[in-house]
PDB file of C-alpha atoms and ligand atoms in Angstrom:
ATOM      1  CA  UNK A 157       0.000   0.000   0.000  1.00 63.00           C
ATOM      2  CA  UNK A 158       1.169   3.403  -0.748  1.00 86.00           C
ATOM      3  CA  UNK A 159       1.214   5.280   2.116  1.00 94.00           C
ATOM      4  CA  UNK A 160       0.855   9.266   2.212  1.00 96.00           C
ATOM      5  CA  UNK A 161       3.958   9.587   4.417  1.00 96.00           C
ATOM      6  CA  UNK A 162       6.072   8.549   1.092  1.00 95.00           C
ATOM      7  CA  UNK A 163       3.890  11.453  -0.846  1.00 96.00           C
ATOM      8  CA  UNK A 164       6.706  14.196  -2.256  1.00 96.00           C
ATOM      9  CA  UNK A 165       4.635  16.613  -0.521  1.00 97.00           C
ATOM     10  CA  UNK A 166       5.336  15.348   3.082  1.00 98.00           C
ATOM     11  CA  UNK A 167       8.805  14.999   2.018  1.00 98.00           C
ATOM     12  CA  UNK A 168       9.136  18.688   0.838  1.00 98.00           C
ATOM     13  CA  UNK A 169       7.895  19.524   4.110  1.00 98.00           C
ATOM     14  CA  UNK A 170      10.065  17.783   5.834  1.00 98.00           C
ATOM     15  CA  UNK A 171      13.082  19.365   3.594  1.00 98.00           C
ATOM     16  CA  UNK A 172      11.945  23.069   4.556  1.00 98.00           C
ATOM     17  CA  UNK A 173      11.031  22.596   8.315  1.00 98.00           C
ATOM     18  CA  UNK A 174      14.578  21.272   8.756  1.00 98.00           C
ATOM     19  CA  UNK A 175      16.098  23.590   6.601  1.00 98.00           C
ATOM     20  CA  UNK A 176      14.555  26.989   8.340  1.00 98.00           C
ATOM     21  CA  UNK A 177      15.091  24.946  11.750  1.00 98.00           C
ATOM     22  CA  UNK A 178      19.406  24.757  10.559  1.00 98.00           C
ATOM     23  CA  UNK A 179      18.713  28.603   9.567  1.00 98.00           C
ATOM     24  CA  UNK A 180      18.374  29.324  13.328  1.00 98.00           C
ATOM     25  CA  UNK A 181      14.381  30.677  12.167  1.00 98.00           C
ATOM     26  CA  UNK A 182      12.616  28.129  14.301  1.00 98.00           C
ATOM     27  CA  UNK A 183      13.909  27.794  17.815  1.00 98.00           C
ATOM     28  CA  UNK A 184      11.993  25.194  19.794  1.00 98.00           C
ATOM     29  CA  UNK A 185       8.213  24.701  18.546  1.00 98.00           C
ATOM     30  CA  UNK A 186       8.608  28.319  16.714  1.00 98.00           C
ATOM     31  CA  UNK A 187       7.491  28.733  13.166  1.00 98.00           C
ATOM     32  CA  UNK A 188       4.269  26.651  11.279  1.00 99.00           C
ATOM     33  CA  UNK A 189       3.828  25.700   7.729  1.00 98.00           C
ATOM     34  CA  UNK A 190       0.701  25.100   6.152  1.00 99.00           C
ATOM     35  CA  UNK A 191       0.505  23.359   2.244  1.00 98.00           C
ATOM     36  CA  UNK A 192      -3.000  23.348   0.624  1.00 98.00           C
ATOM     37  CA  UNK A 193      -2.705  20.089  -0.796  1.00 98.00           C
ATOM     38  CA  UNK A 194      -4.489  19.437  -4.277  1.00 97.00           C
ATOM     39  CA  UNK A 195      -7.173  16.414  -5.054  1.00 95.00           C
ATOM     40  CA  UNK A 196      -4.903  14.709  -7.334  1.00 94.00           C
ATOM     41  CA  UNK A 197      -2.259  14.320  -4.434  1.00 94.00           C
ATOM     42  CA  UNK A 198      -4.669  13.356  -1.716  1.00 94.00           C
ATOM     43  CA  UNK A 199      -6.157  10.461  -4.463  1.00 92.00           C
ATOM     44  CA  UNK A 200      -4.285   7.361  -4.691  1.00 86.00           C
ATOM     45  CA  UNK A 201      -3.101   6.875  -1.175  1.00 90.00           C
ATOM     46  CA  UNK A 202      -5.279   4.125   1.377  1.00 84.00           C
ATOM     47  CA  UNK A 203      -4.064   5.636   4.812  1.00 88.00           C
ATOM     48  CA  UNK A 204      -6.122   9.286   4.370  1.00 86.00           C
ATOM     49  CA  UNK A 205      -9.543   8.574   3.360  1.00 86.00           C
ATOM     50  CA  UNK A 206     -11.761   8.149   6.839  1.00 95.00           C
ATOM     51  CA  UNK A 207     -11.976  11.184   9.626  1.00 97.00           C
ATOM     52  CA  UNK A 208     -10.073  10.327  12.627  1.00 98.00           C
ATOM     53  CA  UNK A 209     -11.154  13.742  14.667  1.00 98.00           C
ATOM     54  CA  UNK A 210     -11.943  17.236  14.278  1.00 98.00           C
ATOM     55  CA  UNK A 211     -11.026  20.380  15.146  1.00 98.00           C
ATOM     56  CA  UNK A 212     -12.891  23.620  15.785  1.00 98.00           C
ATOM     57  CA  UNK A 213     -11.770  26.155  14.039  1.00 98.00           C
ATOM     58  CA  UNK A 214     -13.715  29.249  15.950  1.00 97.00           C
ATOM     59  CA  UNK A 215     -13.610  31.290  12.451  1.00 97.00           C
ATOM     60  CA  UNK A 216     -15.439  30.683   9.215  1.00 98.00           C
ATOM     61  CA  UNK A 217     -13.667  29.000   6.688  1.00 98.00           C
ATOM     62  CA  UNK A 218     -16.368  28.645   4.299  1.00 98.00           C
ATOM     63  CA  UNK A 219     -14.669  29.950   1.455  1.00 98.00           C
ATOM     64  CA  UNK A 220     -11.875  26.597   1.631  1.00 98.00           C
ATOM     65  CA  UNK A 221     -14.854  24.392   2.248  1.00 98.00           C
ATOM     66  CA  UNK A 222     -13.279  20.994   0.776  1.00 98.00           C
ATOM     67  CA  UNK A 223      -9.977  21.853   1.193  1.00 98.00           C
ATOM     68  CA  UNK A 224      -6.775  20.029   2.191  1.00 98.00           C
ATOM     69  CA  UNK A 225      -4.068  21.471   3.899  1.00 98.00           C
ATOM     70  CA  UNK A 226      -1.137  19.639   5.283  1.00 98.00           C
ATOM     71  CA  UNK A 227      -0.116  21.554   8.349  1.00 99.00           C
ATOM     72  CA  UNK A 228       2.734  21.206  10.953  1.00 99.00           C
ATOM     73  CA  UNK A 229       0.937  20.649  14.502  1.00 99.00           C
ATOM     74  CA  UNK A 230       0.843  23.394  17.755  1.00 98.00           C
ATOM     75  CA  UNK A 231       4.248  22.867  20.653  1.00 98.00           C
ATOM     76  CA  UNK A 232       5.859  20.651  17.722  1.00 98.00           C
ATOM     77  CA  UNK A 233       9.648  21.548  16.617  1.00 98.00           C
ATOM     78  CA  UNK A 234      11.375  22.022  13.166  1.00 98.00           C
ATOM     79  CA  UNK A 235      13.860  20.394  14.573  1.00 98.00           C
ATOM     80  CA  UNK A 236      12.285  16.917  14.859  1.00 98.00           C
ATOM     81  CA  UNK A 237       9.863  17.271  11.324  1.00 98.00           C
ATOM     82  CA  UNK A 238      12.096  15.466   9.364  1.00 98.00           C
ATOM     83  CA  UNK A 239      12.242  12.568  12.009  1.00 98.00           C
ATOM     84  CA  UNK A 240       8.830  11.762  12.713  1.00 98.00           C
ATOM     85  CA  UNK A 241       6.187  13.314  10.457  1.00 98.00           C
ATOM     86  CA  UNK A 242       3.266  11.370  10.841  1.00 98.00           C
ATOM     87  CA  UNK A 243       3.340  12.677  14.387  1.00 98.00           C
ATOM     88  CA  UNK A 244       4.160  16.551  13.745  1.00 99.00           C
ATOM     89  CA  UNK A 245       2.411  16.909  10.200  1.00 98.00           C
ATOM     90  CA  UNK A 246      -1.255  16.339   9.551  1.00 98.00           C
ATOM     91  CA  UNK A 247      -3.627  16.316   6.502  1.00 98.00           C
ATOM     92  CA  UNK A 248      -6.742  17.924   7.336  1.00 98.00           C
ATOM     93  CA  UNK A 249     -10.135  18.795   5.091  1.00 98.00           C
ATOM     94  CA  UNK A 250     -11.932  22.096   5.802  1.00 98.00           C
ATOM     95  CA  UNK A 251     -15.572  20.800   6.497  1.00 98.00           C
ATOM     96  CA  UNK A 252     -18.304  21.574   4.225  1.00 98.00           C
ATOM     97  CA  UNK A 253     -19.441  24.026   6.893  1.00 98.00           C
ATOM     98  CA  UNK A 254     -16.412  25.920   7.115  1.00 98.00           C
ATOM     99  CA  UNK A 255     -16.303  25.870  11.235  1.00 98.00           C
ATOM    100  CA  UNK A 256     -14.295  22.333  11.368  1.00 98.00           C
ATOM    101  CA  UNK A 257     -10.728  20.800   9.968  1.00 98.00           C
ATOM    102  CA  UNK A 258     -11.348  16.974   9.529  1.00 98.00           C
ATOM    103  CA  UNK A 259      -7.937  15.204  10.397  1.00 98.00           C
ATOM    104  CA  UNK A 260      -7.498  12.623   7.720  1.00 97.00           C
ATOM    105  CA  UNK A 261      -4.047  11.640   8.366  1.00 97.00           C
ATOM    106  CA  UNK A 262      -1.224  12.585  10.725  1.00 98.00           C
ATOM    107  CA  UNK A 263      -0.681  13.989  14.300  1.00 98.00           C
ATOM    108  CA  UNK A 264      -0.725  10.071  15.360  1.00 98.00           C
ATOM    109  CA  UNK A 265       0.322  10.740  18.945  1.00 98.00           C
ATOM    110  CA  UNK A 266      -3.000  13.255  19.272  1.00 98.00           C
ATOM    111  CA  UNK A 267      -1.727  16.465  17.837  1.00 98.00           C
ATOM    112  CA  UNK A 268      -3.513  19.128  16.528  1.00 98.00           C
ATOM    113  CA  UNK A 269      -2.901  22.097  14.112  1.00 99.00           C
ATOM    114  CA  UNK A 270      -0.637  24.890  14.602  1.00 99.00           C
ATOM    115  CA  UNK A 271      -1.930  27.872  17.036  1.00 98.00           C
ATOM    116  CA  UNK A 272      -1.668  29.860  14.072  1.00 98.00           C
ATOM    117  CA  UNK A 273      -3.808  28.054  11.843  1.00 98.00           C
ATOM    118  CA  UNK A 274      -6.290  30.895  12.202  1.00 98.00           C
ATOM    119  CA  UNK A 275      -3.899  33.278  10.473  1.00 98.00           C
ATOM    120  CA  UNK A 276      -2.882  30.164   8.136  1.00 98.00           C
ATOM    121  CA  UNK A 277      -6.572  29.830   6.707  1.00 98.00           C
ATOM    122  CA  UNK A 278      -7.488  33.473   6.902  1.00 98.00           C
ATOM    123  CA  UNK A 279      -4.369  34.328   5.004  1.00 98.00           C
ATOM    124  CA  UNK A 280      -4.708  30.899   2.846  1.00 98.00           C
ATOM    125  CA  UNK A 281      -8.464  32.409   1.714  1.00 98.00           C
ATOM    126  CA  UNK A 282      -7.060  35.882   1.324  1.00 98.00           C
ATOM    127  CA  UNK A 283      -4.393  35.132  -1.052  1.00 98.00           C
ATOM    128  CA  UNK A 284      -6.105  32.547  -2.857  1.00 98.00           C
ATOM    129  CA  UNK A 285      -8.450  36.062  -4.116  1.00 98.00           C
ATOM    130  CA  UNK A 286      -5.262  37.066  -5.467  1.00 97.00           C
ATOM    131  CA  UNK A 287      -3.936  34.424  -7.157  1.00 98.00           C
ATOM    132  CA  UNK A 288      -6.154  30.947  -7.626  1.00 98.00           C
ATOM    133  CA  UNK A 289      -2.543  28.929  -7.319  1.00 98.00           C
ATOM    134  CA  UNK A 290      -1.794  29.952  -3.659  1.00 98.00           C
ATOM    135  CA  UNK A 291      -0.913  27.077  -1.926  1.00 98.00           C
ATOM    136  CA  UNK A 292       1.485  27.930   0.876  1.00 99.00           C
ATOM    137  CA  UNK A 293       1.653  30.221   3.813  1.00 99.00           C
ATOM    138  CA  UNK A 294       4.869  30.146   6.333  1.00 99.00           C
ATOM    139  CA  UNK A 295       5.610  31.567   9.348  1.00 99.00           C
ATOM    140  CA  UNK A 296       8.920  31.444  11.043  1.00 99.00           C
ATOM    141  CA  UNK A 297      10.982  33.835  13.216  1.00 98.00           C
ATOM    142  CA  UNK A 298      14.116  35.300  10.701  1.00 98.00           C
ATOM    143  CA  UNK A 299      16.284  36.587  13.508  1.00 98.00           C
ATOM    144  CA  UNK A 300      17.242  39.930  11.401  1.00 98.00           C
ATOM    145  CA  UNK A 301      13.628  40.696  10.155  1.00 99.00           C
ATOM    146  CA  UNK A 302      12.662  40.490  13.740  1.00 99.00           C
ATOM    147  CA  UNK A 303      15.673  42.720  14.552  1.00 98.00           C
ATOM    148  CA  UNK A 304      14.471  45.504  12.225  1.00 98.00           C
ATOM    149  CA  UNK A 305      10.900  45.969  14.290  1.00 98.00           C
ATOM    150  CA  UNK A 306      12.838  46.980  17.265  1.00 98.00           C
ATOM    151  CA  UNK A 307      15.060  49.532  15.221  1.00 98.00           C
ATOM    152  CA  UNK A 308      13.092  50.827  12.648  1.00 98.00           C
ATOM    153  CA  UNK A 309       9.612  52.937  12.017  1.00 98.00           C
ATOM    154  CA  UNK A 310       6.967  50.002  11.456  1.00 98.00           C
ATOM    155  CA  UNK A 311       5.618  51.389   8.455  1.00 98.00           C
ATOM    156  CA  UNK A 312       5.225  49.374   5.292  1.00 98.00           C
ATOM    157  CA  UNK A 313       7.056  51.769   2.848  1.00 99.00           C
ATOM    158  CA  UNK A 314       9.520  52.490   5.123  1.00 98.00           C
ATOM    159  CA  UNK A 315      10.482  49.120   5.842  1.00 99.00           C
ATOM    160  CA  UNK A 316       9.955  47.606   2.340  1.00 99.00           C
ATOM    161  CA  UNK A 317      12.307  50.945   0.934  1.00 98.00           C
ATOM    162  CA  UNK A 318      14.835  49.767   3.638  1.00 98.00           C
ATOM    163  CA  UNK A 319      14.783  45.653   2.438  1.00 99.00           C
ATOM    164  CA  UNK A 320      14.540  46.737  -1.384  1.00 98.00           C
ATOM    165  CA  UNK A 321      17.656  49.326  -1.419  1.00 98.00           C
ATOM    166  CA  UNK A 322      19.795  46.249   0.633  1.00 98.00           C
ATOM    167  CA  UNK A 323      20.027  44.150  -2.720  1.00 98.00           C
ATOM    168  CA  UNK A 324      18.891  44.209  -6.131  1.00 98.00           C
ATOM    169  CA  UNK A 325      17.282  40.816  -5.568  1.00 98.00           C
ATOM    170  CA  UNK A 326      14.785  42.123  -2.865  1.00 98.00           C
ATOM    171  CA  UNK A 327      12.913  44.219  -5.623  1.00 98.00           C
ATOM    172  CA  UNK A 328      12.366  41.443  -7.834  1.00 98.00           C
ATOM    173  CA  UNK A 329      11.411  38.721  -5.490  1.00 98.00           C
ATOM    174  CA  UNK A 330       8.501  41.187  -3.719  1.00 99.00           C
ATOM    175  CA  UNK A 331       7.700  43.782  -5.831  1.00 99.00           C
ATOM    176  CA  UNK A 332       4.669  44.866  -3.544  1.00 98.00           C
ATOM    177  CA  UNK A 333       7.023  45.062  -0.688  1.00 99.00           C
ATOM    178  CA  UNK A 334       6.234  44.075   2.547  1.00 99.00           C
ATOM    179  CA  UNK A 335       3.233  44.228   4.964  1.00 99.00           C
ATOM    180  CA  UNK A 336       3.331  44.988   8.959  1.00 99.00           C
ATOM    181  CA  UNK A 337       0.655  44.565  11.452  1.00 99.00           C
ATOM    182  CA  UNK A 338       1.129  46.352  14.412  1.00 98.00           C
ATOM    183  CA  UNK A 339       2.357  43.682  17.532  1.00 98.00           C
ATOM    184  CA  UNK A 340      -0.411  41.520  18.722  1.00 98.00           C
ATOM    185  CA  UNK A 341      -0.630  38.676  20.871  1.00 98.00           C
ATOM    186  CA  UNK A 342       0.012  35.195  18.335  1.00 98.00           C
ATOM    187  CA  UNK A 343      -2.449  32.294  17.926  1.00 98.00           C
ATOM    188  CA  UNK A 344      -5.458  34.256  17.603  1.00 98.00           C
ATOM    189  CA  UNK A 345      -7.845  34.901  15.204  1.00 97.00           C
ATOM    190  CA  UNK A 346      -7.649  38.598  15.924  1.00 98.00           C
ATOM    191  CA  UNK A 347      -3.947  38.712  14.285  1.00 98.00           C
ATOM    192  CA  UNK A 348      -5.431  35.893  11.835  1.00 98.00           C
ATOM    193  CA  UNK A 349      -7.921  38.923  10.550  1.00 98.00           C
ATOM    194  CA  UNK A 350      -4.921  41.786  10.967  1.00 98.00           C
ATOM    195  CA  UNK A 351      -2.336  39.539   8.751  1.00 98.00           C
ATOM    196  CA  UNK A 352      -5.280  38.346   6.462  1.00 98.00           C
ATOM    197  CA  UNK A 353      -6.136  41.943   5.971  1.00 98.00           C
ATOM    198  CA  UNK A 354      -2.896  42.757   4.506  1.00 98.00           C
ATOM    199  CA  UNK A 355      -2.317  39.514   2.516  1.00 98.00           C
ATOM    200  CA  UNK A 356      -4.501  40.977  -0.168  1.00 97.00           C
ATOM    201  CA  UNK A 357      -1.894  43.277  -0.924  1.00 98.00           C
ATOM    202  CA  UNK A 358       1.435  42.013   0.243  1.00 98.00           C
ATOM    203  CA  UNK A 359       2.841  38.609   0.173  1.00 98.00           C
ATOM    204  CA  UNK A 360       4.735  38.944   3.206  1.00 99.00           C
ATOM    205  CA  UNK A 361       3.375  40.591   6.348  1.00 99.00           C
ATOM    206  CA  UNK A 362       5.802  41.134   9.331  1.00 99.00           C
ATOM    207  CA  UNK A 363       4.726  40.408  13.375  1.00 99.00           C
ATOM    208  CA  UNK A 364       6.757  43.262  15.019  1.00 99.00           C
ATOM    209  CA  UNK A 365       9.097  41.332  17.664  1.00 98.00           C
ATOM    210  CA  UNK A 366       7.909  38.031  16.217  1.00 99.00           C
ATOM    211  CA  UNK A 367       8.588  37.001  12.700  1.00 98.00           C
ATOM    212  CA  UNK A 368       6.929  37.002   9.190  1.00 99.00           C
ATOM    213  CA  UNK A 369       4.202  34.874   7.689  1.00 98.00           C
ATOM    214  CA  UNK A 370       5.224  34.678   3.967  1.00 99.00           C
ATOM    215  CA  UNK A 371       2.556  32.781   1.013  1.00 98.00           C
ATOM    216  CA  UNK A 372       3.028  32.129  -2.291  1.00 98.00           C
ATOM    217  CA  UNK A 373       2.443  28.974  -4.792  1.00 98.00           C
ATOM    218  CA  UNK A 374       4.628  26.525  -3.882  1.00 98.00           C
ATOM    219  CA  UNK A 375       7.206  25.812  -0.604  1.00 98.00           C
ATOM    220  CA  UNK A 376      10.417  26.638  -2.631  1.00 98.00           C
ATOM    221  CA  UNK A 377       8.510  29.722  -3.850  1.00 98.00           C
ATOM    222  CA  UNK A 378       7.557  30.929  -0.570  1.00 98.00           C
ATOM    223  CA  UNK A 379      10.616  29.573   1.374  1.00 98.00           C
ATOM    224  CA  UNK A 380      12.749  31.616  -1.326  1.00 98.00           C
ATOM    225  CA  UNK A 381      11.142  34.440  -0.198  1.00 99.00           C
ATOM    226  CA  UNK A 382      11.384  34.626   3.288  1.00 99.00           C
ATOM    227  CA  UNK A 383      15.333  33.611   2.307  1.00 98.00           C
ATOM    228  CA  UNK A 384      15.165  36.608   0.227  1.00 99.00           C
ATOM    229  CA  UNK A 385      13.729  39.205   2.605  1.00 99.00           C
ATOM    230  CA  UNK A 386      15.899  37.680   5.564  1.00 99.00           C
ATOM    231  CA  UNK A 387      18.965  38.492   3.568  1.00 98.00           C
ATOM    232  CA  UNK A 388      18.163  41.799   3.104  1.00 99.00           C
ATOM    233  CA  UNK A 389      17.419  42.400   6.323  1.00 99.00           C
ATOM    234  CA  UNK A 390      20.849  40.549   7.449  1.00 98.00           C
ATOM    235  CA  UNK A 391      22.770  42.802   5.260  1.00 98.00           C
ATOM    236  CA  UNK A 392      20.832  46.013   7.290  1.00 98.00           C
ATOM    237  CA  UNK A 393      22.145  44.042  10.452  1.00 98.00           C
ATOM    238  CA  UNK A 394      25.773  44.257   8.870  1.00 98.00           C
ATOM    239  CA  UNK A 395      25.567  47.669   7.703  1.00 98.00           C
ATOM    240  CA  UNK A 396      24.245  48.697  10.997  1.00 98.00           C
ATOM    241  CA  UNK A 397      27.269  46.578  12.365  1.00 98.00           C
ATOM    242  CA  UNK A 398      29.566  48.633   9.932  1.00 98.00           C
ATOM    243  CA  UNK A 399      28.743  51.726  11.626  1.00 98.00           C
ATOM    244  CA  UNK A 400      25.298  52.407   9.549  1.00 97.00           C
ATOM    245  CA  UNK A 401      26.683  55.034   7.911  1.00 97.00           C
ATOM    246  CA  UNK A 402      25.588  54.441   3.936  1.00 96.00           C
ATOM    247  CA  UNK A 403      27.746  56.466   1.829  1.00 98.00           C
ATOM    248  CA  UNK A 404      25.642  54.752  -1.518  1.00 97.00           C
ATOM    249  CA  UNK A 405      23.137  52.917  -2.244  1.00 96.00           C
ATOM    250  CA  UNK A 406      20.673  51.641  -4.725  1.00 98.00           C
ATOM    251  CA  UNK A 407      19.192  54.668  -5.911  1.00 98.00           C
ATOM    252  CA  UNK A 408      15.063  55.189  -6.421  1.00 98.00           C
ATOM    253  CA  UNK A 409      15.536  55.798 -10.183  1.00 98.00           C
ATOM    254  CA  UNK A 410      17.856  52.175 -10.197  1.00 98.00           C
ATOM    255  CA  UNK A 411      15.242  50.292  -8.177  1.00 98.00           C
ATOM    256  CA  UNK A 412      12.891  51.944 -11.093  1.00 98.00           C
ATOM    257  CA  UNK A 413      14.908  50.768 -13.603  1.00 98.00           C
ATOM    258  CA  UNK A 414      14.860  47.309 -12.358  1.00 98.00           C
ATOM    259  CA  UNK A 415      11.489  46.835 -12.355  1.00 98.00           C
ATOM    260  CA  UNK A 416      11.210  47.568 -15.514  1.00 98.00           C
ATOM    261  CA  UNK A 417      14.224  45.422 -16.528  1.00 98.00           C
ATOM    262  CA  UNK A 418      12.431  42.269 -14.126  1.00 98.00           C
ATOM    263  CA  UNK A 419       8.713  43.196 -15.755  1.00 98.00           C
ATOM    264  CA  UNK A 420       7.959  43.773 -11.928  1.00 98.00           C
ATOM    265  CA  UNK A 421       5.545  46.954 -10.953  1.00 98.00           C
ATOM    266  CA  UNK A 422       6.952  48.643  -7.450  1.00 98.00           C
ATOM    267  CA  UNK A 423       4.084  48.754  -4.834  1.00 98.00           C
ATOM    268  CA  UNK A 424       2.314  52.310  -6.009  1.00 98.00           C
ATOM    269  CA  UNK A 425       4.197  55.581  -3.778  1.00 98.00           C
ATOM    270  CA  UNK A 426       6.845  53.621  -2.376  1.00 98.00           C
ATOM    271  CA  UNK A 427       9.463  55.029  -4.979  1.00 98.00           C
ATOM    272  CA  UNK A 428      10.232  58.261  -5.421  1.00 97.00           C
ATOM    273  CA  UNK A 429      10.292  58.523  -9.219  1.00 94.00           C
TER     274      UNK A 429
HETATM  275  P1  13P B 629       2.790  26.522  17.244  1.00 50.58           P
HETATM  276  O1  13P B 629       3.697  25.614  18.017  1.00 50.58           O
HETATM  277  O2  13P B 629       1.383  26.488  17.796  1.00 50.58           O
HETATM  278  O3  13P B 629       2.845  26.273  15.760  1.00 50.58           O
HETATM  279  O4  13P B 629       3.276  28.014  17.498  1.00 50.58           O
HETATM  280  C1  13P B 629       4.574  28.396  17.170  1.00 50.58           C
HETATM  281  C2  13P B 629       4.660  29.832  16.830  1.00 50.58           C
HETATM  282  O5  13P B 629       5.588  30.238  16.158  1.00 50.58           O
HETATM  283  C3  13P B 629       3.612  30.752  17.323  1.00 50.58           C
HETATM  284  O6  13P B 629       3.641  31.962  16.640  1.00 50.58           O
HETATM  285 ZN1   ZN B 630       5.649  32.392  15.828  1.00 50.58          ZN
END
């Protein structure tokens, strides 16, 4: 029998959890991923078809009714993903209802979902306005990202100005630059709304003192882009390290010109052009 465990999906999860665990981003049970898994991946395997419980979500998820999402579970650690997934990962299916996740699969010791599958779903439904492929939403805690919320003005054209102008890359990679809530307490569904909220616009939405919860269409995708922005915000850490004193940098009228070069349109205001 085939069994979902072997499915390339749980193994790319496994892949990222440990890698953004080795990237020092996931400290104990810190950071959740959350995979909408497609019909076509779910078919085929004999170990995922019966409910084994539910959960009560406390929001309506209506919207996913019929859904799948394969989600790392609440207290568990990146660290141990790779190890023993059928414990720490679970495939659940939003019920028709929208008020329930059916556990098909997974969390065989009695798990349950992240805390933060409120702002998984909400986010999940959001994005999915956006683009019909979203698939992914990641949170984790980049230890420079988090750095910058102490430091700097938590305004979104402030910060995203500050991440693009560290690297050409940053531009490219999220054009729409970067979303912050102000800091709220995690696992709610209050934040779930806030970082929802901004999801529509941004990709990436920071959690002042926290971390970032990052989507996109697939888990290299969206893993690529919380590499990206923590880079940027590592090389602020280094400049800032350096003294802070910029002598040059990438100008408005080059981060212009690099949209254009990339195709990519700069979030509307946040260059002075
Ligand atoms: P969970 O263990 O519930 O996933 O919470 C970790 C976390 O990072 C909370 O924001
Ligand atoms: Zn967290």
């Amino acid at each position: 029998m085939t069994k979902f465990v072997d499915s390339a999906i749980v193994q790319k999860m496994c892949e990222v959890t440990r890698q953004s665990y080795e990237r020092y981003w996931d400290e104990r049970n810190g950071g959740n991923v959350s995979v909408r898994v497609l019909d076509e991946e779910v078919a085929g395997y004999e170990d995922n078809t019966a409910v084994i419980r539910s959960f009560e979500l406390g929001f309506d998820a209506s919207a996913i009714a019929g859904y799948y999402y394969l989600t790392t579970g609440t207290g568990r650690y990146f660290r141990n993903v790779f190890n023993q997934p059928t414990l720490d990962l679970g495939l659940v299916r939003i019920s028709e209802d929208g008020r329930s996740a059916d556990l098909l699969w997974g969390f065989e010791d009695g798990g349950k979902p992240t805390s933060e599958f409120p702002s998984h779903l909400m986010s999940h439904i959001e994005r999915l306005k956006v683009n019909p492929d979203q698939r992914v939403v990641f949170h984790c805690h980049p230890t420079n990202v988090i750095a910058l919320t102490f430091t700097q003005e938590l305004d979104e054209r402030h910060l995203s100005r500050l991440l693009w102008k560290m690297q050409a890359e940053s531009l490219v990679v999220f054009p729409e630059g970067v979303g912050v809530i102000p800091y709220m307490t995690p696992g709610t569904t209050e934040i779930g709304a806030a970082t929802a909220a901004k999801m529509g616009e941004y990709q990436a939405v920071i959690w002042p003192h926290h971390g970032l919860f990052a989507s996109g269409v697939s888990l290299d995708e969206t893993y690529g882009l919380v590499e990206v922005i923590e880079k940027a915000a590592m090389i602020f850490s280094q400049v800032s390290a350096q003294g802070g004193v910029i002598k040059q940098d990438i100008t408005d009228h080059q981060l212009q010109e690099l949209a254009d070069a990339f195709g990519v349109t700069p979030h509307p205001g946040f260059l002075e052009v």
